[in-house]
Amino acid sequence: SNWAHEKLIYRFSLLVCMIFYIRGNPCSESIKSCIPSEDGMQLVCHKGITDPYTNGSKVVKYLLLCNWPDVDFDPHSVLKNFPVLEEISILYGPITKINSSFKAGMMLRKIVMNHLLMKNIPSGTFAGLQHINTLDLRYNKLEFIDESVIPFIPNVKVFLTGNEWKCNSDIGWILSPNVKETIIDLSSLSCSNYDRKPLFLIMQILKNLWDQCPTICTCIMDHVAWSYPVNVSLIPFHTVNCSYRGLTEFPSQIPSNTTTLFLQGNKIKSLEPLATNQLFYQLNDVYLDNNNIKSLNALEGSNWIFTFRILSLRHNFISEIPTYALDNAFGKNVNLARVLLGHNPWQCDCTFVLSFQQLITKHHNIFVDKNDIRCISDDGSSILMIENEARATFCKEPIIKFHMLTALDILNITLASLIVLILGKLLYDYLIFKKSGKLPWVVMKIF
């Protein structure tokens, strides 16, 4: 009857409490031994099962195994010798692997495995247990558990707190509607790979991330933080990697809360989406190395240029940039950390290079690859590092070249000289006439 069953559970719990009171922790016994209750229905074994119980017992219903000595545990070899066993508790010990299923314990109602070193439990370990109502796997090292391990049958209670859960797609099943009814401590589970944040909330964020991720890209959640100043919600920080996908433009969709975008090795030509598309306003770090970008002019005056953290444009086709506009933006951008512009075909133009040198010098901490910012000399004979080259290298004084005078040059010079001479004589005769009233002799001869 239910009353008799509850009575046996009470007596077993009382036995454990008595041992705890007399000896402290019921699993602190240092000598390999098995201690039965007076009626023989409860058995506490330390460091393995000893005589006279090595071949089992047909009366033991409650078995507590403390400090199991081996890293492997074979439920079948134990349970087959205890045919009426209803509860088994395995506490402490170096167990890392379960070698068989618990199916041999057909009468089992409760399984407790606490404070062990298990990282995973094989599929089917608890399959076929028709009477199971409690599965306690708390305080182990579990990182992952397959959905098939959990006995999703009516009235079963599962406890999973205190493990090292790795929150990723492997445990996506935990968002299923029936899970909350079975895993009693679901709200207490946490993710070891996300600073012990609540597992259920993290998995909801990850599901949204996977649903919004472009099919040709990979998306991960780098970090998640509580909202400030009140911890009422979690704020994720995502990274989207669309590198080497043959893209000719920015992806049309990225998940919300994306802060880092990798687009290296594509065929993208324009940075305009960073300035005009609200999807990309939240981006902090953008990597566009090895694309077909020729200009940064699209970013001039945009809001993004005043808020970004990292921009990498190495190995593109940029020959010049709006240095004064960038200088203004960099001075106002409190988030700015790095700008990478190396291995672009910079032009060795005097005016541009001088302003570019000033920009690099003024913001030398952010141009982390300035040694790779070089231009090819006019004659193509050398590659010049823009930051360190002297002004005279780029800004050469014009050289005046003299040529032999041609016949036409001599004629033009002669005619010009005669014109100047005639105009001079005309001016001289006019002044004489004004002063003395005497006409020039040529005029007098004519008239």
XYZ file of C-alpha atoms in Angstrom:
447
model
C 0.000 0.000 0.000
C 1.025 3.647 -0.348
C 1.100 3.911 3.453
C 3.522 1.009 3.740
C 5.693 2.474 0.974
C 5.860 5.854 2.713
C 6.705 4.108 5.965
C 9.670 2.335 4.372
C 10.941 5.609 2.889
C 10.657 7.220 6.327
C 12.577 4.386 7.957
C 15.339 4.588 5.340
C 15.619 8.354 5.755
C 15.725 7.888 9.521
C 18.560 5.372 9.128
C 20.561 7.841 7.038
C 19.918 10.604 9.587
C 21.010 8.348 12.452
C 24.227 7.520 10.666
C 24.767 11.208 9.925
C 24.166 12.097 13.586
C 26.467 9.414 14.901
C 29.230 9.610 12.308
C 28.644 12.926 10.561
C 28.272 12.675 6.787
C 26.728 9.242 5.961
C 29.359 8.909 3.209
C 32.331 9.811 5.403
C 33.089 6.215 6.359
C 36.705 5.458 5.406
C 36.487 1.655 5.662
C 34.982 -0.423 2.901
C 31.810 -1.831 4.425
C 28.053 -2.328 4.071
C 25.686 -1.396 6.913
C 22.124 -2.808 6.855
C 19.077 -1.654 8.784
C 17.545 -3.910 11.429
C 14.955 -5.293 9.036
C 17.486 -5.613 6.226
C 15.471 -3.490 3.798
C 17.921 -0.565 3.835
C 21.591 -0.910 3.024
C 24.393 1.671 3.111
C 27.638 0.602 1.424
C 30.953 2.480 1.435
C 33.569 2.154 -1.309
C 31.795 -0.687 -3.051
C 29.594 -3.620 -2.097
C 31.109 -6.043 0.430
C 30.213 -9.435 1.846
C 27.681 -10.704 2.507
C 26.058 -8.479 -0.176
C 28.425 -9.081 -3.111
C 25.807 -11.412 -4.552
C 22.994 -9.040 -3.718
C 19.888 -9.373 -1.574
C 16.273 -10.276 -2.188
C 14.989 -8.050 0.626
C 16.907 -4.778 0.209
C 14.632 -2.054 -1.186
C 16.765 1.015 -0.472
C 20.442 1.051 -1.388
C 22.881 3.904 -0.688
C 26.303 3.613 -2.346
C 28.868 6.051 -0.937
C 32.234 6.852 -2.512
C 32.072 4.271 -5.275
C 35.735 3.358 -5.876
C 35.790 3.110 -9.688
C 35.478 5.647 -12.500
C 33.056 3.284 -14.266
C 29.678 2.266 -12.885
C 27.737 -0.672 -14.309
C 24.104 -0.419 -13.117
C 23.161 -3.778 -14.608
C 25.759 -5.741 -12.607
C 24.509 -4.136 -9.376
C 20.752 -4.091 -9.936
C 20.443 -7.672 -11.169
C 21.374 -8.845 -7.651
C 18.753 -6.643 -5.941
C 15.479 -7.681 -7.620
C 13.114 -5.760 -5.299
C 15.163 -2.558 -5.123
C 12.959 0.552 -5.234
C 15.492 3.284 -4.555
C 19.204 3.595 -5.293
C 21.367 6.544 -4.261
C 24.934 6.913 -5.448
C 26.713 9.730 -3.618
C 30.280 10.951 -4.093
C 33.038 9.135 -5.863
C 35.083 9.405 -9.091
C 32.410 7.980 -11.407
C 32.736 9.503 -14.895
C 31.077 6.841 -17.023
C 27.926 4.728 -16.872
C 28.478 1.455 -18.706
C 24.930 0.099 -18.956
C 21.294 0.998 -18.369
C 19.242 0.805 -15.167
C 16.694 -1.417 -16.859
C 17.558 -4.365 -14.611
C 16.011 -2.440 -11.713
C 12.464 -2.858 -12.963
C 11.018 -1.932 -9.564
C 13.018 1.290 -9.210
C 11.003 4.342 -8.206
C 13.848 6.706 -7.381
C 17.391 7.117 -8.689
C 19.777 9.578 -7.048
C 23.256 10.246 -8.461
C 24.855 13.243 -6.730
C 28.375 14.644 -6.348
C 29.927 12.478 -9.054
C 32.224 13.408 -11.955
C 29.939 12.520 -14.870
C 30.016 14.936 -17.835
C 27.495 13.066 -19.915
C 24.957 10.274 -19.593
C 24.453 7.788 -22.458
C 21.158 7.728 -24.292
C 18.808 5.044 -22.975
C 20.398 4.871 -19.518
C 17.010 5.200 -17.782
C 14.832 3.728 -20.511
C 12.212 1.090 -19.705
C 11.732 2.022 -16.045
C 7.960 1.810 -15.710
C 7.728 2.781 -12.036
C 10.276 5.623 -11.915
C 8.988 8.823 -10.320
C 12.201 10.618 -9.284
C 15.491 11.095 -11.113
C 17.984 13.212 -9.184
C 21.155 14.109 -11.102
C 22.177 17.162 -9.120
C 25.739 18.298 -8.367
C 27.635 16.389 -10.996
C 29.768 17.685 -13.887
C 27.144 17.256 -16.579
C 27.736 19.517 -19.602
C 25.202 17.945 -21.910
C 22.331 15.503 -21.687
C 20.400 14.040 -24.575
C 16.638 14.441 -24.582
C 16.253 10.664 -24.700
C 17.908 10.355 -21.283
C 15.036 12.138 -19.533
C 12.037 9.866 -18.837
C 9.201 12.102 -20.067
C 6.394 10.072 -18.531
C 3.554 11.311 -16.278
C 4.410 12.310 -12.694
C 8.170 11.936 -13.080
C 10.259 14.547 -11.270
C 13.763 15.295 -12.584
C 16.375 17.397 -10.764
C 19.429 18.777 -12.603
C 20.770 21.684 -10.516
C 24.488 22.119 -9.798
C 25.917 20.843 -13.081
C 28.241 22.416 -15.662
C 25.733 22.882 -18.467
C 27.122 24.069 -21.798
C 24.336 26.094 -23.355
C 24.278 25.377 -27.094
C 22.149 23.658 -29.708
C 22.775 20.256 -28.077
C 20.261 21.080 -25.335
C 17.825 23.045 -27.476
C 15.165 20.484 -26.557
C 14.949 22.017 -23.099
C 12.642 24.718 -24.534
C 9.975 22.118 -25.344
C 6.597 22.807 -23.638
C 6.528 19.596 -21.586
C 9.962 20.121 -20.044
C 8.804 22.499 -17.309
C 6.451 19.847 -15.943
C 9.221 17.257 -15.713
C 12.395 19.173 -14.760
C 11.338 20.598 -11.409
C 14.364 22.842 -10.885
C 14.498 24.182 -14.453
C 14.508 27.803 -13.283
C 17.588 27.083 -11.122
C 19.767 25.674 -13.901
C 22.616 27.849 -15.153
C 25.061 27.933 -18.052
C 28.718 27.389 -17.204
C 29.779 28.945 -20.522
C 27.804 32.148 -19.890
C 28.883 33.168 -16.381
C 26.206 31.084 -14.648
C 23.340 32.991 -16.238
C 19.907 31.246 -16.095
C 19.870 28.368 -18.557
C 16.272 28.720 -19.698
C 16.675 32.430 -20.491
C 19.964 31.818 -22.291
C 18.439 29.076 -24.424
C 15.554 31.368 -25.385
C 18.058 34.011 -26.544
C 20.054 31.415 -28.462
C 16.926 30.136 -30.196
C 16.100 33.675 -31.361
C 19.676 34.033 -32.577
C 19.526 30.807 -34.590
C 16.143 31.749 -36.072
C 17.420 35.173 -37.237
C 20.838 34.057 -38.455
C 21.310 34.256 -42.263
C 21.442 30.780 -43.729
C 24.874 31.305 -45.314
C 26.414 32.701 -42.117
C 27.288 31.383 -38.666
C 26.072 33.171 -35.552
C 27.255 32.891 -31.955
C 26.533 34.703 -28.726
C 29.858 35.984 -27.387
C 28.608 37.394 -24.145
C 25.449 38.196 -22.233
C 24.949 40.709 -19.431
C 22.188 41.745 -17.094
C 20.447 44.994 -17.894
C 21.682 47.970 -15.889
C 20.960 49.205 -13.252
C 18.261 46.603 -12.472
C 18.841 42.938 -13.321
C 15.478 42.380 -14.942
C 16.549 41.132 -18.378
C 19.545 39.763 -20.235
C 21.272 41.696 -23.016
C 23.147 39.497 -25.514
C 26.118 40.425 -27.706
C 26.245 38.441 -30.941
C 28.894 37.786 -33.596
C 27.905 37.003 -37.185
C 30.471 35.464 -39.530
C 29.713 35.697 -43.269
C 33.304 35.493 -44.477
C 34.240 33.817 -47.763
C 30.635 33.363 -48.903
C 30.905 35.086 -52.291
C 28.792 38.042 -51.163
C 28.664 41.151 -53.334
C 26.925 43.226 -50.670
C 26.132 43.225 -46.954
C 23.666 40.525 -45.815
C 20.046 41.666 -45.960
C 19.381 40.473 -42.394
C 21.389 39.983 -39.222
C 20.177 39.085 -35.717
C 19.269 41.867 -33.323
C 22.005 42.723 -30.831
C 24.754 41.808 -33.319
C 27.881 43.753 -32.359
C 30.543 42.055 -34.502
C 30.304 41.277 -38.214
C 32.914 39.346 -40.218
C 32.724 39.795 -43.996
C 36.271 38.993 -45.116
C 37.022 37.403 -48.442
C 33.899 38.481 -50.312
C 33.296 40.801 -53.292
C 31.675 43.705 -51.467
C 32.247 47.114 -53.084
C 30.385 49.620 -50.901
C 30.284 50.639 -47.243
C 27.009 52.491 -47.700
C 24.886 50.038 -45.613
C 26.857 51.056 -42.506
C 25.690 54.623 -43.052
C 22.122 54.087 -44.239
C 20.788 50.729 -42.986
C 19.514 50.686 -39.398
C 20.297 46.964 -39.129
C 23.977 47.852 -38.957
C 23.851 50.890 -36.669
C 24.461 48.672 -33.622
C 27.640 47.130 -35.039
C 30.792 47.862 -33.064
C 33.335 45.774 -34.948
C 33.327 45.230 -38.724
C 35.924 43.178 -40.606
C 35.949 43.668 -44.390
C 39.427 42.520 -45.366
C 39.978 41.135 -48.885
C 36.983 42.738 -50.600
C 36.573 45.173 -53.530
C 36.102 48.393 -51.577
C 37.590 51.497 -53.206
C 36.331 54.343 -51.031
C 35.324 55.366 -47.506
C 33.364 58.381 -48.704
C 30.038 56.690 -47.921
C 30.864 56.866 -44.209
C 31.527 60.604 -44.238
C 28.987 62.334 -41.989
C 27.278 59.083 -40.938
C 26.340 58.314 -37.333
C 28.168 54.988 -37.453
C 31.580 56.601 -37.959
C 31.145 58.343 -34.593
C 30.266 55.168 -32.642
C 32.164 52.163 -34.068
C 35.009 50.405 -32.247
C 36.946 48.419 -34.880
C 37.028 48.758 -38.669
C 39.322 46.511 -40.713
C 39.725 47.176 -44.452
C 43.024 45.486 -45.225
C 43.699 44.172 -48.736
C 41.085 46.229 -50.579
C 41.435 48.782 -53.424
C 41.439 52.047 -51.476
C 43.749 54.738 -52.868
C 42.701 57.713 -50.725
C 40.358 58.606 -47.867
C 38.623 61.780 -46.624
C 41.279 62.512 -43.998
C 39.755 65.688 -42.551
C 36.328 64.115 -42.113
C 37.856 61.058 -40.451
C 39.985 63.217 -38.170
C 36.850 65.000 -36.973
C 34.974 61.720 -36.412
C 37.888 59.993 -34.668
C 38.234 62.893 -32.275
C 34.609 62.562 -31.190
C 34.355 58.751 -31.133
C 34.868 57.619 -27.523
C 34.543 53.924 -28.491
C 37.255 53.923 -31.143
C 39.902 51.235 -30.664
C 41.399 50.105 -33.993
C 41.393 50.980 -37.682
C 43.274 48.692 -40.086
C 44.026 49.982 -43.598
C 47.188 48.135 -44.608
C 47.892 46.600 -48.015
C 45.772 49.011 -50.041
C 47.028 50.750 -53.239
C 47.519 54.193 -51.672
C 48.480 56.985 -54.079
C 51.686 58.919 -53.437
C 50.030 62.272 -54.064
C 51.708 65.143 -52.226
C 48.550 66.795 -50.864
C 46.843 63.554 -49.827
C 49.899 61.919 -48.287
C 50.694 64.943 -46.124
C 47.157 65.012 -44.686
C 47.213 61.210 -44.275
C 50.514 61.431 -42.410
C 49.004 63.983 -40.044
C 45.980 61.723 -39.435
C 48.157 58.698 -38.670
C 50.436 60.707 -36.381
C 47.555 62.255 -34.478
C 45.755 58.926 -34.001
C 48.764 56.602 -34.035
C 47.311 54.318 -31.341
C 44.366 53.274 -33.485
C 46.260 52.679 -36.742
C 47.694 49.411 -35.512
C 48.926 48.272 -38.938
C 50.504 51.593 -39.972
C 53.673 49.797 -41.074
C 51.596 48.181 -43.823
C 50.151 51.483 -45.046
C 52.393 52.135 -48.061
C 52.233 53.689 -51.501
C 54.165 53.071 -54.720
C 56.492 55.835 -55.892
C 55.708 57.692 -59.123
C 58.354 55.835 -61.064
C 57.239 52.499 -59.576
C 60.715 51.785 -58.280
C 59.919 51.621 -54.547
C 57.166 51.070 -51.994
C 57.098 53.910 -49.482
C 55.795 53.672 -45.904
C 53.545 56.713 -45.642
C 53.994 57.388 -41.932
C 57.789 57.745 -41.899
C 58.723 59.162 -45.301
C 59.924 62.775 -45.492
C 57.849 65.418 -47.215
C 60.398 65.773 -49.987
C 59.877 62.143 -50.942
C 56.309 62.826 -52.036
C 56.403 66.564 -52.786
C 59.195 67.198 -55.311
C 59.949 70.760 -56.573
C 59.242 71.247 -60.277
C 62.307 71.177 -62.541
C 62.479 73.811 -65.351
C 63.877 72.390 -68.562
C 65.410 74.569 -71.299
C 65.101 73.647 -74.965
C 66.779 74.890 -78.161
C 64.914 77.836 -79.783
C 63.149 77.026 -83.035
C 62.742 79.401 -86.041
C 59.167 80.077 -85.029
C 60.298 81.000 -81.527
C 62.808 83.503 -83.010
C 60.155 85.038 -85.315
C 57.729 85.465 -82.430
C 60.375 87.108 -80.301
C 61.338 89.485 -83.171
C 57.754 90.514 -83.835
C 57.123 91.102 -80.168
C 60.225 93.256 -79.933
C 59.200 95.365 -82.960
C 55.737 95.897 -81.539
C 57.204 97.071 -78.260
C 59.642 99.394 -80.182
C 56.890 100.933 -82.340
C 54.627 101.509 -79.346
C 57.534 103.093 -77.509
C 58.320 105.431 -80.451
C 54.666 106.394 -80.740
C 54.539 107.261 -77.090
C 57.771 109.306 -77.357
C 56.503 111.347 -80.375
C 53.226 112.016 -78.607
C 54.985 113.412 -75.560
C 57.231 115.693 -77.754
C 54.211 116.977 -79.613
C 52.404 117.779 -76.366
C 55.418 119.651 -75.066
C 56.615 121.606 -78.131
C 53.842 121.295 -80.680
C 56.374 119.948 -83.151
C 55.269 117.037 -85.307
C 57.483 114.018 -85.876
C 59.704 114.381 -88.989
C 57.996 111.410 -90.684
C 54.660 113.183 -90.527
C 56.197 116.439 -91.741
C 57.673 114.703 -94.793
C 54.309 113.178 -95.681
C 52.396 116.418 -95.463
